[in-house]
Each structure stands twice: as C-alpha cells, then as structure tokens.
Coordinates of C-alpha atoms in Angstrom, one line a residue:
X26 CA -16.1 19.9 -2.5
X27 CA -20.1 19.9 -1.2
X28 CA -22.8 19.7 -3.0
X29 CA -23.5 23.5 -3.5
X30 CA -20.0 24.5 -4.8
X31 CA -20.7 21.1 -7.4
X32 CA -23.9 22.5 -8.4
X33 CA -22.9 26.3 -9.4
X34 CA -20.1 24.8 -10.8
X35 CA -21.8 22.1 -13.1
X36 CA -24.3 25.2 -14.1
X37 CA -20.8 27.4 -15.2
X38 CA -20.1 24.1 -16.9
X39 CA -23.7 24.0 -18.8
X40 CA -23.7 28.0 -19.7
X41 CA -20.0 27.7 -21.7
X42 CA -21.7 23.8 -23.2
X43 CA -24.0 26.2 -25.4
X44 CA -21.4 28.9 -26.2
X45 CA -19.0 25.9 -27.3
X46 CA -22.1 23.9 -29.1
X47 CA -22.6 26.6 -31.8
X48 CA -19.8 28.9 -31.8
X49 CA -17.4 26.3 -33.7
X50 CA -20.3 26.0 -36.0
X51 CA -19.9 29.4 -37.3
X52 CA -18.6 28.4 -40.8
X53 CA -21.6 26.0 -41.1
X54 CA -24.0 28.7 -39.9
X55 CA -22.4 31.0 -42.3
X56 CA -22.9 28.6 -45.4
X57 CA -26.5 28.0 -43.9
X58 CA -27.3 31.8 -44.3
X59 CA -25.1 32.5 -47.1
X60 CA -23.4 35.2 -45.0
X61 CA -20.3 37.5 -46.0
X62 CA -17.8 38.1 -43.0
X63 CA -19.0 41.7 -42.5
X64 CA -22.9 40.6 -42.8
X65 CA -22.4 37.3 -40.3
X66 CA -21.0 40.2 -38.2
X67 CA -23.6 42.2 -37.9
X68 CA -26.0 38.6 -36.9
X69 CA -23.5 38.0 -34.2
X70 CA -24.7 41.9 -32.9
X71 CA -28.3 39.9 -31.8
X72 CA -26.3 37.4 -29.2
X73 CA -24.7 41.1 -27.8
X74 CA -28.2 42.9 -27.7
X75 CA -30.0 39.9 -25.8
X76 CA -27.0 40.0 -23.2
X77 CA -27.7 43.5 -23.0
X78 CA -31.0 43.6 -22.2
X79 CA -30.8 40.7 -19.8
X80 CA -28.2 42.3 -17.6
X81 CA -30.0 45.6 -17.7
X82 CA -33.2 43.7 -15.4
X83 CA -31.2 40.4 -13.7
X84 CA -30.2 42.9 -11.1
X85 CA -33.6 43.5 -10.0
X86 CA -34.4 39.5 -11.0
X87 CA -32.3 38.5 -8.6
X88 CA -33.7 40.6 -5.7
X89 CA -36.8 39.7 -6.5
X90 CA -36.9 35.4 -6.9
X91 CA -33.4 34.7 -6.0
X92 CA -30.9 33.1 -8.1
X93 CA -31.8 29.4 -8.4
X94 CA -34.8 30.1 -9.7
X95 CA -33.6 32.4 -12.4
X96 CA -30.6 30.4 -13.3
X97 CA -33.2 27.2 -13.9
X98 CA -35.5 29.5 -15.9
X99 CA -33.0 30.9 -17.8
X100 CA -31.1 27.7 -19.2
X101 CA -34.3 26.1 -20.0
X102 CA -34.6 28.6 -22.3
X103 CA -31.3 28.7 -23.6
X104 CA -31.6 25.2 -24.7
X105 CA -35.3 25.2 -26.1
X106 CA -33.4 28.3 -28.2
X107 CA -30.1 26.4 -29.5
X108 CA -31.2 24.1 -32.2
X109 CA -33.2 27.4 -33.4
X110 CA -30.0 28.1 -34.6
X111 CA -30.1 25.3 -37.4
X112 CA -33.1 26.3 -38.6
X113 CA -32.3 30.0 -39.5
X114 CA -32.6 30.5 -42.8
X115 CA -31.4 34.1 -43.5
X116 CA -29.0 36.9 -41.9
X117 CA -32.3 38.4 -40.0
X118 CA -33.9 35.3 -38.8
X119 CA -30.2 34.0 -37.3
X120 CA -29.7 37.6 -35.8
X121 CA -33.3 37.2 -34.0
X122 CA -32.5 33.7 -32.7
X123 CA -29.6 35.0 -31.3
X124 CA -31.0 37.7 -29.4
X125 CA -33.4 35.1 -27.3
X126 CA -30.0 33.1 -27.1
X127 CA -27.9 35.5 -25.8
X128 CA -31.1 37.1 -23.3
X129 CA -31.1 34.0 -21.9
X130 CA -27.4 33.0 -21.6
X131 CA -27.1 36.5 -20.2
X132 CA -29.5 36.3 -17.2
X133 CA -27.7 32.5 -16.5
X134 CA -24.6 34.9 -16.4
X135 CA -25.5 36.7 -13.9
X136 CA -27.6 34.7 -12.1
X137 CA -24.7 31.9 -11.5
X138 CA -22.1 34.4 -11.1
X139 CA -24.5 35.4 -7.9
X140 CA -24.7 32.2 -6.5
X141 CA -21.0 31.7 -7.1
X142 CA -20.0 34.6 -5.0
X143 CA -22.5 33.3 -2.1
X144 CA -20.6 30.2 -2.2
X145 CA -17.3 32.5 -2.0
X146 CA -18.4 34.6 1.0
X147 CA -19.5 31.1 2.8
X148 CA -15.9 29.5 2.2
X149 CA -14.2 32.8 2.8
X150 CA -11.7 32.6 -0.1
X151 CA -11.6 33.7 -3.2
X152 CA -12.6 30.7 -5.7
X153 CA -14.5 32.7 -8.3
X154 CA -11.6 31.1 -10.9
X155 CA -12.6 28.0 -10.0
X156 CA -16.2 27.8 -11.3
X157 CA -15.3 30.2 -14.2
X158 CA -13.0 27.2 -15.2
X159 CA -16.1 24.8 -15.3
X160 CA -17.3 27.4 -17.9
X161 CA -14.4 26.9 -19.8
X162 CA -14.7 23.3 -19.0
X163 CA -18.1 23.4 -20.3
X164 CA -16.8 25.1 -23.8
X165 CA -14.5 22.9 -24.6
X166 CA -17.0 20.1 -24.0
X167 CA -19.0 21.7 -26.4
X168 CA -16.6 22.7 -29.1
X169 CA -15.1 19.1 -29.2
X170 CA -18.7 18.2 -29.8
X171 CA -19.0 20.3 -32.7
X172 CA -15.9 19.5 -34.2
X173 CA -17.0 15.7 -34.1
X174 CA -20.4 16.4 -35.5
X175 CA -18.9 18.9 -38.0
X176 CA -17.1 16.2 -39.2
X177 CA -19.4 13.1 -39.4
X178 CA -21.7 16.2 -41.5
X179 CA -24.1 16.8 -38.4
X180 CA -26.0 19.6 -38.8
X181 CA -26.5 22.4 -36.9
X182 CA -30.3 21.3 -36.3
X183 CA -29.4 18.0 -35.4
X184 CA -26.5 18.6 -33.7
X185 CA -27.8 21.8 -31.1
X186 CA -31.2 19.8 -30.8
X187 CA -29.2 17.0 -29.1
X188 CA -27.3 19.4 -27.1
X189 CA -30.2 21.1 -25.8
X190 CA -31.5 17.4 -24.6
X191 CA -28.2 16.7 -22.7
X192 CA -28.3 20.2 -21.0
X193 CA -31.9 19.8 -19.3
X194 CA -30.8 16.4 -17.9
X195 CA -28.1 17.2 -16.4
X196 CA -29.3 20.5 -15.2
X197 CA -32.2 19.1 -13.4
X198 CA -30.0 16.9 -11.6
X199 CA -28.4 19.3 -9.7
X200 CA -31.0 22.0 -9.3
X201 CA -31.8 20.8 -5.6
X202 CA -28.4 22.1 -4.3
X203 CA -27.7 25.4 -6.1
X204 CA -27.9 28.3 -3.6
X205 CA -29.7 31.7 -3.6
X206 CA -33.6 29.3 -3.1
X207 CA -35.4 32.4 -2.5
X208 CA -35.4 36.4 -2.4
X209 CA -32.3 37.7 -0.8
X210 CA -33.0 38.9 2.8
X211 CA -32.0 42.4 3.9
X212 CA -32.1 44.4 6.7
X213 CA -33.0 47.5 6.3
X214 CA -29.8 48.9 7.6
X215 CA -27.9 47.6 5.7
X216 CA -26.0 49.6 2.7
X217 CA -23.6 48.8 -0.2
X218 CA -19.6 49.0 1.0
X219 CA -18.9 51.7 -1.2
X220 CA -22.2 53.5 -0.2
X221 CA -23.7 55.2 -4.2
X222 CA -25.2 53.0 -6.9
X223 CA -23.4 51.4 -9.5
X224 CA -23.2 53.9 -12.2
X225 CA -21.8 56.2 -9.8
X226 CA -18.6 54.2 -8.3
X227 CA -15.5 54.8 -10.7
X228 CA -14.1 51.3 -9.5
X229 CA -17.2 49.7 -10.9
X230 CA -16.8 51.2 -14.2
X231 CA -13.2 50.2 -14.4
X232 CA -14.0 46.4 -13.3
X233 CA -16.5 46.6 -16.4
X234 CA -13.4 47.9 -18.6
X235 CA -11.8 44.6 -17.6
X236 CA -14.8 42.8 -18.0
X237 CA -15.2 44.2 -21.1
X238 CA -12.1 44.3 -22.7
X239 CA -11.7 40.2 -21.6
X240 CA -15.2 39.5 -23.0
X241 CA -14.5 41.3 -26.7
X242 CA -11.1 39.0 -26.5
X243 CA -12.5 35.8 -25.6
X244 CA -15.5 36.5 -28.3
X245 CA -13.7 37.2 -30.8
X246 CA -11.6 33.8 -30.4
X247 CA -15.1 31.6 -30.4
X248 CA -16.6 33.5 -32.5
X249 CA -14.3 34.2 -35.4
X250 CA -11.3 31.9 -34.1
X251 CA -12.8 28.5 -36.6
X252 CA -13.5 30.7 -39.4
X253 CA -9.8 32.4 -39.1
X254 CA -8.3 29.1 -39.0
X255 CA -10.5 28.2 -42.1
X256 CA -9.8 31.1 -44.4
X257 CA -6.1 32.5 -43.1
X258 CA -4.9 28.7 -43.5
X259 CA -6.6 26.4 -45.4
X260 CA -8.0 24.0 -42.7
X261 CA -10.8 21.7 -42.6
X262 CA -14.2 23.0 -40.5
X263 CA -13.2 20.3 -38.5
X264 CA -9.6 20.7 -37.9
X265 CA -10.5 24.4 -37.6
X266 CA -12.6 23.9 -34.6
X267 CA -9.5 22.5 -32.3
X268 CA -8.3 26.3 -32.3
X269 CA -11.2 26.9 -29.6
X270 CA -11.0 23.8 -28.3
X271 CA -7.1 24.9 -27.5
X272 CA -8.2 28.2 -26.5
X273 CA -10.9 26.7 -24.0
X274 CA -8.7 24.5 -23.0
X275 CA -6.1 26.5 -21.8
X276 CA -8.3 29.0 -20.3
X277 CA -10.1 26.0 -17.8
X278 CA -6.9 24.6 -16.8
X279 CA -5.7 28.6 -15.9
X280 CA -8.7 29.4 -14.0
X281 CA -7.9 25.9 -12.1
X282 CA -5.0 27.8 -10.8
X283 CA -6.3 31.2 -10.7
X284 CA -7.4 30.9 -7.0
X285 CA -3.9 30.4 -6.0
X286 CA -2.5 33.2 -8.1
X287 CA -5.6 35.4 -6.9
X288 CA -4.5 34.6 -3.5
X289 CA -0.2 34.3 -4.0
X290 CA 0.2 37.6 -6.1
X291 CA -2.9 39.8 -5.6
X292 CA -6.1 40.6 -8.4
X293 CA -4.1 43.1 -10.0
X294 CA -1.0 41.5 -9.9
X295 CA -2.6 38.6 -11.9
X296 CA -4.6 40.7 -14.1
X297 CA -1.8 42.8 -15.7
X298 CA 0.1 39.5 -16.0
X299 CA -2.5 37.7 -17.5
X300 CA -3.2 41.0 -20.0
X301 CA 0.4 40.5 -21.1
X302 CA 0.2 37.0 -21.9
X303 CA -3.0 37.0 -24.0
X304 CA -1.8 40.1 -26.3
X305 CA 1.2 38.4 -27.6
X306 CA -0.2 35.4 -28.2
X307 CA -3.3 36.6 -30.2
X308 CA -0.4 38.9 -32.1
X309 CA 1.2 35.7 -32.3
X310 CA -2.1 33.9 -33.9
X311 CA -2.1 37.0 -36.0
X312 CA 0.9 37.6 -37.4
X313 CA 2.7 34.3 -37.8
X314 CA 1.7 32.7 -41.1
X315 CA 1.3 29.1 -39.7
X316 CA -1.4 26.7 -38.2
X317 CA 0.7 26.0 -35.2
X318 CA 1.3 29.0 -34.1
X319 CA -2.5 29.8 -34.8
X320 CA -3.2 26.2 -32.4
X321 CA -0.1 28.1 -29.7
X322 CA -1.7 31.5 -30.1
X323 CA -5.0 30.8 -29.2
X324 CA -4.2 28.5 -26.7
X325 CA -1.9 30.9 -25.0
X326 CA -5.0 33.4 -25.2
X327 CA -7.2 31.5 -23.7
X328 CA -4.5 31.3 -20.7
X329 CA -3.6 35.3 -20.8
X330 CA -7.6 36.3 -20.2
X331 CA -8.5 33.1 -17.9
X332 CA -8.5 35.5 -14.9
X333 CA -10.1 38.9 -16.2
X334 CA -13.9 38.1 -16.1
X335 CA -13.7 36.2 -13.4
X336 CA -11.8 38.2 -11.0
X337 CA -13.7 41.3 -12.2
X338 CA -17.3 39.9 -11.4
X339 CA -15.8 38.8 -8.3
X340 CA -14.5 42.3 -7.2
X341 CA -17.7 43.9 -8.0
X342 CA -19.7 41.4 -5.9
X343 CA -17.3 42.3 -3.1
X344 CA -17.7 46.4 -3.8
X345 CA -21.6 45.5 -3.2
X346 CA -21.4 43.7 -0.5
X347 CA -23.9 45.0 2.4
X348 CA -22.8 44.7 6.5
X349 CA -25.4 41.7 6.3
X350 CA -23.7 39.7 4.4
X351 CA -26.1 40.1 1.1
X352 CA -26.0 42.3 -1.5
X353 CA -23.8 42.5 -4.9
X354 CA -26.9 41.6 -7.9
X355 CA -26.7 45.1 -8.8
X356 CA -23.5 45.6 -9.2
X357 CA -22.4 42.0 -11.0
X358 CA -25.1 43.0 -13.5
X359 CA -23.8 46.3 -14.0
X360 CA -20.1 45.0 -14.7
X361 CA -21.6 42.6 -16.6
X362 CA -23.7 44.4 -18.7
X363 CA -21.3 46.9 -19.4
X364 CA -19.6 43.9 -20.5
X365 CA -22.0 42.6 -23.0
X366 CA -22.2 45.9 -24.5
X367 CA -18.7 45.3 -25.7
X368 CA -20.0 43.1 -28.2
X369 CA -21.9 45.4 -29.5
X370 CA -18.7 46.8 -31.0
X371 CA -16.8 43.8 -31.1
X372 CA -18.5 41.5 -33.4
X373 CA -19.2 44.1 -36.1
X374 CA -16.0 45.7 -36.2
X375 CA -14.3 42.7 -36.5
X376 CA -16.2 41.3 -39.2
X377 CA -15.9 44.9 -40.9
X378 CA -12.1 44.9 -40.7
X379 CA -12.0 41.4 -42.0
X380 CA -13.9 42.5 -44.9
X381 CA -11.5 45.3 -45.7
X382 CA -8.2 43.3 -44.4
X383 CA -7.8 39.8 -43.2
X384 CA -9.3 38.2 -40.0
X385 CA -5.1 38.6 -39.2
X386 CA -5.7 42.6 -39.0
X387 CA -8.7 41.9 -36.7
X388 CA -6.9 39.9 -34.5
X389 CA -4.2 42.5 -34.1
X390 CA -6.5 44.6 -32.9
X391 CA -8.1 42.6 -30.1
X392 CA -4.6 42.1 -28.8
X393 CA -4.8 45.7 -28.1
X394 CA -7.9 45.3 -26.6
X395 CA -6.6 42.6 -24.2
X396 CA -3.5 44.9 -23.2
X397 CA -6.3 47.2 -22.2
X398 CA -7.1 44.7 -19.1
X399 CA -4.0 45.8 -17.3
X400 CA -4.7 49.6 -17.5
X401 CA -8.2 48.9 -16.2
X402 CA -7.4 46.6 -13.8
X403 CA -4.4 49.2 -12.2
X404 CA -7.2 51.8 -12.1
X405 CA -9.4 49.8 -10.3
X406 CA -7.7 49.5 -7.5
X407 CA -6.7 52.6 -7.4
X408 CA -10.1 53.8 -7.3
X409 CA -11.1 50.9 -4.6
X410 CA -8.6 52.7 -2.2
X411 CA -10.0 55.7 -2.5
X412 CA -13.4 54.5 -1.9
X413 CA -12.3 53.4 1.0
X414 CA -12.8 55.5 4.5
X415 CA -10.3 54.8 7.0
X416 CA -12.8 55.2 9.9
X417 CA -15.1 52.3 8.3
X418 CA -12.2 49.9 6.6
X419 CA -13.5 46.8 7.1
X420 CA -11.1 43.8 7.0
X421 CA -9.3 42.7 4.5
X422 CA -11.7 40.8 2.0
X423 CA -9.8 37.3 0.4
X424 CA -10.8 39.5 -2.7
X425 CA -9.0 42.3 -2.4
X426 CA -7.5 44.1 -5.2
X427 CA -4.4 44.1 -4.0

C-alpha cells in the first residue's frame, strides 16, 4: 500500500477516533448535564446541525483549497473541540459544543471522502470500503479507550483532552502524503457524467436515502447503543461500552472485505444484503431480553450497514465525475449532507420514543430504517441507468451499481 492510500486511510482512522472517544461516554455526559433521555436527545440535534451546515459549503471548500488543506484544518478543530465536551455544564452549553464538533467532523467527512475517491480513480478499483474500515478501525480505537477510562473514573475532560493530544500527533505525521495539495484543476470543457446539478439527479437523491438511512442506523448504535445496554440490562458504563466496541468491530472487519463483495456481487447486490443483515440483528438487540444477544446484535449491525455509506459516497463521486478526470466535491457533499440531515430526526426521535417506551421500541424502529437501504439502493441504480445515454456510455466504472 503507498503512502497516499496510508495517509487517507490513517485520517478515516483519526475522524471515527473522536466519534468513538465521546460517544461511549454518553451515560457520563448525561450524568454531567443531568439530562433525561428525551432532553440528551435533543443535545445530540447540535452534532446533526454542525454536519449540516458543513456539508452545505465543503463542496465549494473543496474547489476552492483542495482537500488536504481542508481535511488538516478541519481535524485540528475537531480536537481543540473534544475535551469541550467535559466541560459542558448544561443541556444548551453541550448542544453548542457539539455543533462546532460535528461542523468540523463534517467538513473532515467530506474532505477525506474526496481524497479517498482520488486515490480510487488512480488505482482503478473500487476500495472506498477499505478506508471506511479505518473509520471503523478508528472507532473502536476510541470506544475501547473510553470504556478503559470509564472504568478507572476518567473523566470526560481528562479523558477527550488526551485524545485530542494523540490525534494532532499522529495527524501531522502523515499530512505530507494525503492527496488533493491544491485546487482541483478543470478544463473548461469538462462537465459532470450525468450532466444537471446535484439536487436535480434522482440517483443522487436515492444514494443520499442510503446514506441516510445507514447513518441514522449506525448513530443510533454509538449514540444510544451504551446507554441501551445500561438501562435495558443492568450493565456497568464500562461493560456497556463493549456493545459499540462489537458494533465497530464488526463493521471494520466487513468493510475489509467489502471491496471484494463490491467487486464479486455488484453495489446493489451488496447493499440489499447488507440491509438485511443489519435489520434483524438490531431487531435482534431489540427484542431479545439478554446481554448477549444485545453484544450479537450490535455486532451483527455493525456488519449489515458496513457497506451502505461507503458504497454510496463512492457512487456519487463516480455520478460527478468530469471527462477530466476531476470533479465529484459537489455531489459527495450533497449525499452527504443529505445524510447528516438524518440526524436531525434521528437523535430526537429516538430519545422521544425512549421516553414514551424503552430504548427496545427505538431500536425496532431503526431496524426499519436500515431495511430502508435496500429500497434505495435498488432505485438507485435504476435511476443510474436511465441517466445513462447510450451514445455517450462510457466504460464500465469498477463502481458501478451493478
């Protein structure tokens, strides 16, 4: 592997470290802002809103500086942000902090998920699962770390302010070789394959769906999957914490393979598939009153939506693609920001049902939102095809939707 495809992967790696530094620390942040399920809810709205925002202008970000720069910029801020977190002392001031948070994870997002399709059109395969697995990879790094300070009684401060250390140092090491050093260069000729902007290509909004539906799923499991584990069975903070670790787990070592199931059975093939899988387990986590089968659930999950958001930012990198080789920003920060905006449901409305239910009803219902994936996913394609004028077909992209 050279040195650029080690550095956007290491940088995947760094993005899901912060996700899987704090979100295991939920039931310590909760205590922290003496929070109610539905209230907490409504905090976890300001990670959604600074996602948002920062997918509505990394489009134009990215043309403008290119995404090294923005990726560096970016996780700076993420980590100066993180320890932030320990220091919130009500609903309002944790909801703020986590609207700089999630700006700045946001434009990382997008930013890396640029330079990660670059590296895919340079090695000519699809290996998009690949780096998100370093994200995943990343998570679990992070969640194990919370569970251990969670239980030696770190706290949040202390905890996320040594995270945030880590994450500069390594990210500076491997700045020199990410790709995407300057503006993009375009010729003037040069137009998007499927020839409209984003918000008017059906196949863009239905990679979003999958986007979407993946990231309300996966979420829901970091953001509410401790807390679950916590109230539903009677576990420790600490023990509760290996639920995401599971969950992370299994989702890096299925987007190891999710190249070669890209590549063996097609993206939609693999989506549906992997739609299946991740809404009978979470039904599973749901429904069966044990801790195991919480531990199996999740970990299955994790496995079921390991190819959705990747595959789908992927595919909408390839529907921008320009006859000179550049192009897609716009229209991976249009998936993904139709993405974020997900959570801008998804946290609230699973906090709300908890409050009326059980965090079991909630996660009932974002198995149905993972079965979504494979309606979304069919349509895609479907829409792709049509998009598609025989006269101008190019070849066969290794990321078809086939």
């Amino acid at each position: 592997m050279d040195r650029e495809r080690v550095a956007v992967f290491v940088v995947f790696a760094l993005n899901g470290a912060v996700l899987g530094s704090w979100a295991p620390r939920v039931p310590a942040l909760t205590a922290q802002v003496q929070a109610a399920p539905g209230a907490f809810g409504l905090a976890l709205l300001g990670g959604s809103v600074g996602m948002v925002l920062a997918a509505a202008v990394s489009g134009r970000l990215l043309e403008w500086v290119g995404s090294r720069a923005l990726i560096v910029i970016a996780s700076v801020a993420a980590f100066v942000i993180l320890p932030l977190l320990g220091v919130a002392g009500s609903v309002l001031w944790l909801g703020i902090t986590l609207v700089g948070l999630g700006a700045a994870i946001g434009m990382v997002d997008v930013a890396m998920n640029m330079a990660a399709v670059l590296v895919e059109r340079r090695v000519g395969k699809p290996i998009m699962p690949v780096f998100h697995a370093g994200f995943s990879f990343g998570a679990l790094a992070g969640s194990v770390g919370a569970g251990v300070a969670a239980g030696h009684g770190l706290s949040p401060l202390r905890h996320l302010a040594l995270a945030g250390v880590v994450g500069v140092v390594v990210l500076v090491a491997f700045t020199r070789w990410l790709p995407g050093g300057g503006a993009p260069v375009r010729s003037s000729e040069a137009a998007p394959a499927g020839g409209a902007v984003p918000v008017r290509r059906v196949v863009l909004w239905l990679l979003a769906g999958v986007a979407m539906c993946s990231a309300i799923a996966e979420g829901a499991s970091s953001d509410w999957s401790a807390l679950f584990m916590v109230t539903e069975h009677g576990l420790s903070e600490g023990a509760a914490a290996l639920a995401f670790s599971g969950f992370a787990l299994a989702m890096a070592l299925a987007r190891l393979g999710g190249a070669w199931l890209q590549q063996r059975f097609g993206a939609t093939r693999t989506l549906v598939g992997g739609a299946a899988v991740a809404a009978v387990a979470l039904w599973t986590a749901a429904l069966v009153p044990s801790p195991i089968a919480g531990y199996i659930g999740f970990a299955l999950g994790g496995a079921g939506l390991a190819a959705a958001f990747p595959i789908a930012l992927s595919l909408a990198g390839e529907a921008g693609k320009r006859a000179d080789d550049s192009g897609g920003e716009r229209e991976i920060a249009f998936v993904a920001g139709v993405a974020y905006s997900g959570f801008l449901a998804g946290p609230p409305a699973i906090g709300a049902i908890a409050q009326v239910t059980s965090l079991s009803v909630s996660f009932i219902a974002v198995g149905l939102v993972s079965a979504l994936i494979a309606a979304a996913a069919i349509g895609a394609r479907r829409a792709r095809d049509r998009e598609r004028v025989p006269a101008h077909c190019p070849t066969p992209s290794p990321t078809t939707l086939n």
